[in-house]
Amino acid sequence: IIPGVIMNKDVVHSAMRRRIENPRVIILDVGLEINKTTGNVKIEKAEEFEETMKLEEENVRKMVMDIIKLKPDLVITEKGISDEAQHFFVKHGITALRRLRKSINDRIARATGATIVNRPEELQESDVGTQCTLFTVEKIGD
């Protein structure tokens, strides 16, 4: 029996740590990426598109900074993580996993003592999981 959670995932960026002792864990059920529009949006000028993209990028940057403030070692999300968010995480020594199933996130939350959060701006110290003694990524098999 292995105490903990095993999953088939790798870190989102090759420069991220694959072994962390006593990590501070944040679990999200929101993506850290530019929102994909689900309706019809009419953009008539290139400047409008550029402005919309700038606003989306700024929203992602703000979410990432809200996370970084709590100094996590590991961020886990059910959704995606943009290249820009990955860049900031690598720059701050934070490892990230993306697109985990809700059932796996629930297990990780129980094992680490973390609270699953859906609004990064509402993150608090009490949401950070600190009960994990070792996070490691290992290749098994071929």
CSV table of N, CA and C in Angstrom, one decimal, residues 2-5 17-25 73-74 108 110-113 129-136:
chain,number,residue,atom,x,y,z
A,2,ILE,N,0.5,2.2,-0.8
A,2,ILE,CA,1.3,3.5,-0.9
A,2,ILE,C,0.4,4.6,-0.3
A,3,PRO,N,0.9,5.2,0.7
A,3,PRO,CA,0.1,6.3,1.3
A,3,PRO,C,0.2,7.6,0.4
A,4,GLY,N,-0.9,8.0,-0.2
A,4,GLY,CA,-0.9,9.1,-1.1
A,4,GLY,C,-1.7,8.9,-2.3
A,5,VAL,N,-1.4,9.6,-3.4
A,5,VAL,CA,-2.1,9.6,-4.6
A,5,VAL,C,-1.1,9.4,-5.8
A,17,ARG,N,10.4,21.5,-11.3
A,17,ARG,CA,10.9,20.5,-10.5
A,17,ARG,C,10.0,19.2,-10.5
A,18,ARG,N,10.7,18.1,-10.5
A,18,ARG,CA,9.9,16.8,-10.5
A,18,ARG,C,10.0,16.1,-9.1
A,19,ARG,N,10.7,16.7,-8.2
A,19,ARG,CA,10.8,16.2,-6.8
A,19,ARG,C,10.8,17.4,-5.9
A,20,ILE,N,9.8,17.4,-5.0
A,20,ILE,CA,9.7,18.5,-4.0
A,20,ILE,C,9.4,17.9,-2.6
A,21,GLU,N,10.2,18.1,-1.6
A,21,GLU,CA,9.9,17.7,-0.3
A,21,GLU,C,9.0,18.7,0.5
A,22,ASN,N,8.0,18.2,1.2
A,22,ASN,CA,7.1,19.1,1.9
A,22,ASN,C,6.6,20.3,1.1
A,23,PRO,N,6.0,20.0,-0.1
A,23,PRO,CA,5.5,21.1,-0.9
A,23,PRO,C,4.3,21.8,-0.3
A,24,ARG,N,4.2,23.1,-0.6
A,24,ARG,CA,2.9,23.8,-0.4
A,24,ARG,C,2.1,23.7,-1.6
A,25,VAL,N,0.9,23.2,-1.5
A,25,VAL,CA,0.1,22.8,-2.7
A,25,VAL,C,-1.2,23.7,-2.8
A,73,ASP,N,4.6,25.6,-3.8
A,73,ASP,CA,5.6,24.9,-4.6
A,73,ASP,C,5.0,24.1,-5.7
A,74,LEU,N,3.7,23.8,-5.6
A,74,LEU,CA,3.0,23.0,-6.6
A,74,LEU,C,1.6,23.6,-6.8
A,108,ILE,N,-6.3,14.4,-4.1
A,108,ILE,CA,-5.1,15.2,-3.7
A,108,ILE,C,-5.4,16.2,-2.6
A,110,ARG,N,-7.7,15.8,-0.2
A,110,ARG,CA,-7.7,15.1,1.0
A,110,ARG,C,-6.3,14.7,1.5
A,111,ALA,N,-5.5,14.3,0.6
A,111,ALA,CA,-4.1,13.9,1.0
A,111,ALA,C,-3.2,15.0,1.5
A,112,THR,N,-3.4,16.2,0.9
A,112,THR,CA,-2.6,17.3,1.2
A,112,THR,C,-3.1,18.3,2.2
A,113,GLY,N,-4.4,18.3,2.4
A,113,GLY,CA,-5.1,19.2,3.3
A,113,GLY,C,-5.4,20.5,2.6
A,129,GLY,N,-2.4,23.5,0.9
A,129,GLY,CA,-2.1,22.2,1.5
A,129,GLY,C,-0.7,22.0,1.9
A,130,THR,N,-0.5,21.6,3.2
A,130,THR,CA,0.9,21.4,3.7
A,130,THR,C,1.1,20.0,4.3
A,131,GLN,N,0.2,19.1,4.0
A,131,GLN,CA,0.3,17.8,4.7
A,131,GLN,C,1.1,16.8,3.8
A,132,CYS,N,1.5,17.2,2.6
A,132,CYS,CA,2.3,16.3,1.7
A,132,CYS,C,3.7,16.3,2.1
A,133,THR,N,4.3,15.1,2.2
A,133,THR,CA,5.7,15.1,2.6
A,133,THR,C,6.6,15.0,1.4
A,134,LEU,N,6.1,14.4,0.3
A,134,LEU,CA,6.9,14.3,-1.0
A,134,LEU,C,6.0,14.3,-2.2
A,135,PHE,N,6.4,15.2,-3.2
A,135,PHE,CA,5.8,15.2,-4.5
A,135,PHE,C,6.9,14.7,-5.4
A,136,THR,N,6.7,13.7,-6.2
A,136,THR,CA,7.7,13.2,-7.2
A,136,THR,C,7.0,12.8,-8.5
